[in-house]
């Protein structure tokens, strides 16, 4: 691992911002580097961000007040995407054995999902927790060099999207016609779900039924994404080449360049949810915003 950056570093790259969602004179700030591949940022009720360094098998915590990064959990199951439940439980896509974990505030974990219909999942990648309970997660196939005792071929029929009911008694597919689903996020009212099909370079919007099933699939934009987030104006933030922002109509309204080959994920942090936190390759970044993230 490379040496960690001491202090923060600002970047004055030009940001395309048609609707004034970025704070005036804001610059992208590198908070810390020296990781191998950062992913999975999730915000808790205090605005702190937990994110993963998947190759190094760790979950780190960014303290919103001190701007400091510390290790939260070692042996993190090669966690990828993560999301906080309202009770403070951190749900993680544990890619080492293709499981879904629940992690408490002390870093202790419980395995919630190990398979679907007795067959190993491809590798849960990203997830979103429905406001009234229940978890949506994507399951693309990305063969990993650290997998032991399993084939690189899928045991499932496809690369799909799943829903785990709030009481954890039901697990079922809700989308099975995508090439490689990856990023996923829903609206705060729990009525709509966005799923990025990174394999098809498209992002779709669904209506969410009360029972968790998805209906009325529609094309949102002609762009895929790794991780995604949403703000209080309903704008959707997609990743890959920096961060690209679309309004509710699927029109591009902003692009935030990031000095990295790949931007993996993004979320709003800090107590006021106006700090955009970005995971990109070996580093994590922040950008001050006018728009606000949603809980």
Short mmCIF file of C-alpha atoms in Angstrom, two decimals:
data_model
loop_
_atom_site.label_atom_id
_atom_site.label_comp_id
_atom_site.label_asym_id
_atom_site.label_seq_id
_atom_site.Cartn_x
_atom_site.Cartn_y
_atom_site.Cartn_z
CA UNK A 1 0.00 0.00 0.00
CA UNK A 2 1.23 3.49 -0.81
CA UNK A 3 1.81 5.98 1.96
CA UNK A 4 -1.30 7.83 3.08
CA UNK A 5 -1.70 11.47 2.17
CA UNK A 6 -1.24 13.79 5.14
CA UNK A 7 -3.85 16.55 5.16
CA UNK A 8 -6.16 17.52 2.29
CA UNK A 9 -5.45 18.59 -1.26
CA UNK A 10 -7.76 20.75 -3.40
CA UNK A 11 -8.26 20.45 -7.16
CA UNK A 12 -9.46 23.37 -9.25
CA UNK A 13 -10.66 21.39 -12.28
CA UNK A 14 -13.58 23.03 -14.06
CA UNK A 15 -16.96 21.67 -12.97
CA UNK A 16 -19.89 21.73 -15.39
CA UNK A 17 -22.90 22.86 -13.35
CA UNK A 18 -25.97 24.08 -15.27
CA UNK A 19 -28.39 24.25 -12.34
CA UNK A 20 -26.25 25.52 -9.45
CA UNK A 21 -26.10 22.32 -7.44
CA UNK A 22 -22.45 22.86 -6.39
CA UNK A 23 -21.59 25.41 -3.69
CA UNK A 24 -20.11 28.69 -4.94
CA UNK A 25 -16.31 28.53 -5.45
CA UNK A 26 -16.24 24.93 -4.18
CA UNK A 27 -13.26 22.78 -5.13
CA UNK A 28 -12.83 19.06 -5.13
CA UNK A 29 -10.75 18.05 -2.10
CA UNK A 30 -8.74 14.85 -1.77
CA UNK A 31 -9.29 13.75 1.82
CA UNK A 32 -6.93 10.79 1.83
CA UNK A 33 -5.17 8.45 -0.57
CA UNK A 34 -2.99 5.36 -0.23
CA UNK A 35 -5.83 2.86 -0.61
CA UNK A 36 -6.01 0.24 -3.36
CA UNK A 37 -9.63 0.54 -4.55
CA UNK A 38 -12.26 2.49 -2.61
CA UNK A 39 -15.96 1.66 -2.84
CA UNK A 40 -19.28 1.43 -1.04
CA UNK A 41 -19.69 4.78 0.79
CA UNK A 42 -22.60 4.75 3.25
CA UNK A 43 -23.71 7.57 5.55
CA UNK A 44 -24.91 7.11 9.13
CA UNK A 45 -27.35 9.38 10.99
CA UNK A 46 -24.49 11.62 12.18
CA UNK A 47 -23.22 12.24 8.66
CA UNK A 48 -20.11 10.05 8.99
CA UNK A 49 -19.19 8.01 5.93
CA UNK A 50 -18.13 4.38 6.01
CA UNK A 51 -16.41 3.12 2.86
CA UNK A 52 -14.50 0.04 1.75
CA UNK A 53 -11.02 -0.65 0.46
CA UNK A 54 -12.03 -3.93 -1.11
CA UNK A 55 -8.64 -5.40 -2.17
CA UNK A 56 -7.25 -4.70 1.32
CA UNK A 57 -10.41 -6.16 2.91
CA UNK A 58 -11.16 -3.20 5.20
CA UNK A 59 -13.98 -0.83 6.00
CA UNK A 60 -12.90 2.72 6.87
CA UNK A 61 -14.78 5.54 8.57
CA UNK A 62 -14.62 9.22 7.63
CA UNK A 63 -15.51 11.43 10.58
CA UNK A 64 -17.62 14.33 9.34
CA UNK A 65 -16.55 16.64 12.17
CA UNK A 66 -12.79 16.03 12.20
CA UNK A 67 -12.38 15.12 8.50
CA UNK A 68 -10.23 12.19 9.67
CA UNK A 69 -10.25 8.64 8.33
CA UNK A 70 -9.85 5.57 10.58
CA UNK A 71 -10.20 1.81 10.19
CA UNK A 72 -13.63 0.57 11.31
CA UNK A 73 -13.37 -3.13 10.47
CA UNK A 74 -10.63 -5.52 9.40
CA UNK A 75 -11.52 -8.81 7.67
CA UNK A 76 -14.54 -7.14 6.13
CA UNK A 77 -15.59 -9.96 3.81
CA UNK A 78 -14.21 -8.03 0.81
CA UNK A 79 -17.19 -5.72 1.24
CA UNK A 80 -18.30 -3.69 -1.74
CA UNK A 81 -21.53 -1.65 -1.69
CA UNK A 82 -22.96 -0.71 1.73
CA UNK A 83 -25.98 1.07 3.20
CA UNK A 84 -27.12 2.04 6.71
CA UNK A 85 -30.47 1.00 8.10
CA UNK A 86 -32.34 3.40 10.38
CA UNK A 87 -31.33 1.46 13.49
CA UNK A 88 -27.63 1.96 12.71
CA UNK A 89 -27.00 -1.49 11.24
CA UNK A 90 -24.60 -1.36 8.32
CA UNK A 91 -25.60 -3.71 5.49
CA UNK A 92 -22.68 -4.80 3.29
CA UNK A 93 -22.31 -6.72 0.05
CA UNK A 94 -19.64 -9.15 1.27
CA UNK A 95 -18.06 -10.27 -1.97
CA UNK A 96 -15.56 -12.77 -0.54
CA UNK A 97 -18.21 -15.49 -0.27
CA UNK A 98 -20.98 -13.69 -2.20
CA UNK A 99 -23.02 -12.91 0.89
CA UNK A 100 -25.03 -10.09 2.43
CA UNK A 101 -23.82 -9.03 5.90
CA UNK A 102 -25.32 -6.98 8.72
CA UNK A 103 -22.65 -5.19 10.78
CA UNK A 104 -23.32 -3.62 14.18
CA UNK A 105 -21.73 -0.45 15.58
CA UNK A 106 -18.89 -2.47 17.14
CA UNK A 107 -17.98 -4.08 13.82
CA UNK A 108 -19.47 -7.50 14.59
CA UNK A 109 -21.18 -9.07 11.60
CA UNK A 110 -24.03 -11.48 10.97
CA UNK A 111 -24.56 -13.23 7.63
CA UNK A 112 -28.05 -12.57 6.30
CA UNK A 113 -27.88 -14.12 2.81
CA UNK A 114 -25.63 -16.88 1.48
CA UNK A 115 -27.51 -18.10 -1.61
CA UNK A 116 -30.66 -17.92 -3.73
CA UNK A 117 -32.59 -21.17 -4.18
CA UNK A 118 -29.60 -23.09 -2.79
CA UNK A 119 -27.28 -21.72 -5.47
CA UNK A 120 -24.46 -19.27 -4.76
CA UNK A 121 -25.06 -15.70 -5.81
CA UNK A 122 -22.78 -14.11 -8.41
CA UNK A 123 -21.59 -11.49 -5.94
CA UNK A 124 -23.91 -8.89 -4.36
CA UNK A 125 -22.49 -5.56 -5.50
CA UNK A 126 -24.61 -2.60 -4.44
CA UNK A 127 -27.79 -2.13 -2.41
CA UNK A 128 -30.50 0.24 -1.25
CA UNK A 129 -32.70 -0.05 1.82
CA UNK A 130 -36.38 0.77 1.32
CA UNK A 131 -37.66 3.38 3.83
CA UNK A 132 -40.32 1.02 5.24
CA UNK A 133 -37.94 -1.93 5.28
CA UNK A 134 -36.63 -4.39 2.76
CA UNK A 135 -33.41 -4.39 0.76
CA UNK A 136 -32.83 -4.23 -2.98
CA UNK A 137 -29.44 -5.41 -4.24
CA UNK A 138 -27.75 -6.03 -7.56
CA UNK A 139 -25.93 -9.28 -8.31
CA UNK A 140 -23.57 -8.92 -11.29
CA UNK A 141 -20.81 -11.43 -11.99
CA UNK A 142 -17.26 -10.11 -11.52
CA UNK A 143 -14.93 -13.12 -11.00
CA UNK A 144 -12.47 -12.33 -8.20
CA UNK A 145 -8.89 -13.61 -7.82
CA UNK A 146 -9.50 -14.20 -4.10
CA UNK A 147 -12.43 -16.59 -4.59
CA UNK A 148 -11.56 -20.04 -3.27
CA UNK A 149 -13.28 -23.32 -4.08
CA UNK A 150 -15.73 -21.97 -6.61
CA UNK A 151 -15.95 -21.70 -10.36
CA UNK A 152 -15.83 -18.37 -12.13
CA UNK A 153 -19.02 -19.45 -13.91
CA UNK A 154 -22.37 -18.29 -12.54
CA UNK A 155 -24.56 -20.72 -10.59
CA UNK A 156 -27.52 -18.41 -11.20
CA UNK A 157 -29.40 -18.14 -14.48
CA UNK A 158 -28.46 -14.51 -14.97
CA UNK A 159 -27.19 -11.29 -13.42
CA UNK A 160 -30.23 -9.93 -11.66
CA UNK A 161 -31.72 -7.61 -9.05
CA UNK A 162 -33.15 -9.06 -5.81
CA UNK A 163 -35.39 -7.94 -2.95
CA UNK A 164 -35.07 -9.15 0.65
CA UNK A 165 -38.22 -8.53 2.67
CA UNK A 166 -38.05 -6.46 5.86
CA UNK A 167 -38.55 -9.56 8.05
CA UNK A 168 -35.86 -11.42 6.01
CA UNK A 169 -38.23 -14.34 5.30
CA UNK A 170 -38.52 -13.75 1.55
CA UNK A 171 -35.84 -13.29 -1.10
CA UNK A 172 -36.95 -12.97 -4.70
CA UNK A 173 -35.88 -11.57 -8.06
CA UNK A 174 -37.39 -8.27 -9.12
CA UNK A 175 -35.48 -7.68 -12.39
CA UNK A 176 -34.07 -10.46 -14.58
CA UNK A 177 -33.71 -8.82 -18.00
CA UNK A 178 -30.56 -6.75 -17.47
CA UNK A 179 -27.07 -7.37 -18.85
CA UNK A 180 -25.02 -6.46 -15.75
CA UNK A 181 -26.87 -4.48 -13.06
CA UNK A 182 -24.59 -2.51 -10.76
CA UNK A 183 -25.49 0.83 -9.15
CA UNK A 184 -28.85 1.09 -7.40
CA UNK A 185 -30.70 3.77 -5.44
CA UNK A 186 -34.31 4.64 -4.66
CA UNK A 187 -36.29 7.80 -3.98
CA UNK A 188 -36.77 8.81 -0.33
CA UNK A 189 -40.54 8.27 -0.57
CA UNK A 190 -39.93 4.64 -1.49
CA UNK A 191 -41.94 4.89 -4.70
CA UNK A 192 -39.24 4.61 -7.36
CA UNK A 193 -36.03 2.66 -7.89
CA UNK A 194 -33.14 3.43 -10.24
CA UNK A 195 -30.93 0.59 -11.47
CA UNK A 196 -27.83 1.12 -13.58
CA UNK A 197 -27.18 -1.59 -16.16
CA UNK A 198 -23.46 -1.00 -16.57
CA UNK A 199 -23.28 -3.83 -19.11
CA UNK A 200 -25.78 -2.11 -21.41
CA UNK A 201 -24.61 1.44 -20.60
CA UNK A 202 -28.12 2.43 -19.51
CA UNK A 203 -29.95 3.37 -16.33
CA UNK A 204 -33.59 2.41 -15.77
CA UNK A 205 -36.35 3.70 -13.50
CA UNK A 206 -38.97 1.45 -11.91
CA UNK A 207 -42.08 1.96 -9.82
CA UNK A 208 -42.01 0.07 -6.52
CA UNK A 209 -45.07 -1.91 -5.46
CA UNK A 210 -46.00 -2.26 -1.81
CA UNK A 211 -44.92 -5.91 -1.83
CA UNK A 212 -41.45 -5.01 -3.17
CA UNK A 213 -41.94 -6.03 -6.77
CA UNK A 214 -40.93 -3.60 -9.53
CA UNK A 215 -43.23 -2.45 -12.34
CA UNK A 216 -43.29 0.09 -15.19
CA UNK A 217 -39.63 -0.15 -16.20
CA UNK A 218 -38.56 2.87 -18.26
CA UNK A 219 -35.26 4.11 -19.69
CA UNK A 220 -33.94 6.96 -17.56
CA UNK A 221 -30.71 7.78 -19.39
CA UNK A 222 -28.22 6.35 -21.89
CA UNK A 223 -25.48 5.86 -19.33
CA UNK A 224 -24.56 3.09 -16.93
CA UNK A 225 -23.00 3.59 -13.52
CA UNK A 226 -21.02 1.89 -10.79
CA UNK A 227 -22.43 3.42 -7.60
CA UNK A 228 -25.19 6.06 -7.47
CA UNK A 229 -26.86 8.52 -5.14
CA UNK A 230 -29.75 10.98 -5.22
CA UNK A 231 -30.29 14.49 -3.81
CA UNK A 232 -33.30 16.30 -2.35
CA UNK A 233 -34.15 17.78 -5.75
CA UNK A 234 -34.45 14.33 -7.26
CA UNK A 235 -31.21 14.63 -9.23
CA UNK A 236 -29.38 11.36 -9.84
CA UNK A 237 -25.57 11.14 -9.50
CA UNK A 238 -23.87 8.50 -11.68
CA UNK A 239 -20.22 7.43 -11.51
CA UNK A 240 -17.50 6.07 -13.77
CA UNK A 241 -15.91 9.04 -15.54
CA UNK A 242 -16.02 11.39 -12.57
CA UNK A 243 -19.57 12.09 -11.39
CA UNK A 244 -22.33 12.89 -13.89
CA UNK A 245 -25.60 14.37 -12.65
CA UNK A 246 -29.03 14.03 -14.29
CA UNK A 247 -32.27 15.75 -13.32
CA UNK A 248 -35.61 13.95 -12.85
CA UNK A 249 -36.23 14.04 -16.61
CA UNK A 250 -32.99 12.23 -17.38
CA UNK A 251 -31.27 15.38 -18.69
CA UNK A 252 -27.59 15.88 -17.86
CA UNK A 253 -27.16 18.99 -15.69
CA UNK A 254 -23.65 18.62 -14.27
CA UNK A 255 -20.34 16.82 -14.55
CA UNK A 256 -17.76 16.72 -11.78
CA UNK A 257 -14.30 15.65 -13.01
CA UNK A 258 -12.26 13.51 -10.61
CA UNK A 259 -8.47 12.99 -11.06
CA UNK A 260 -8.69 9.20 -11.23
CA UNK A 261 -9.16 6.56 -13.92
CA UNK A 262 -12.43 5.43 -12.36
CA UNK A 263 -14.94 6.87 -9.93
CA UNK A 264 -16.64 3.95 -8.20
CA UNK A 265 -19.25 5.45 -5.91
CA UNK A 266 -20.70 8.57 -4.31
CA UNK A 267 -22.90 9.61 -1.37
CA UNK A 268 -23.87 12.77 0.55
CA UNK A 269 -22.37 13.13 4.03
CA UNK A 270 -21.92 15.53 6.97
CA UNK A 271 -24.77 16.38 9.33
CA UNK A 272 -26.40 18.76 6.82
CA UNK A 273 -25.89 16.23 3.98
CA UNK A 274 -24.26 18.91 1.80
CA UNK A 275 -20.85 17.23 1.44
CA UNK A 276 -20.56 15.02 -1.63
CA UNK A 277 -18.22 12.14 -0.74
CA UNK A 278 -16.59 10.37 -3.68
CA UNK A 279 -14.65 7.09 -3.77
CA UNK A 280 -12.23 6.88 -6.72
CA UNK A 281 -9.48 4.28 -7.07
CA UNK A 282 -6.82 4.85 -4.39
CA UNK A 283 -8.40 7.93 -2.81
CA UNK A 284 -11.53 9.55 -1.41
CA UNK A 285 -12.69 13.10 -2.16
CA UNK A 286 -15.24 15.65 -0.95
CA UNK A 287 -17.05 18.52 -2.66
CA UNK A 288 -19.30 21.08 -0.99
CA UNK A 289 -22.76 21.29 -2.52
CA UNK A 290 -25.84 23.52 -2.56
CA UNK A 291 -28.05 20.51 -3.11
CA UNK A 292 -28.55 18.17 -0.19
CA UNK A 293 -28.55 14.41 0.12
CA UNK A 294 -31.56 12.54 1.49
CA UNK A 295 -31.76 10.13 4.42
#
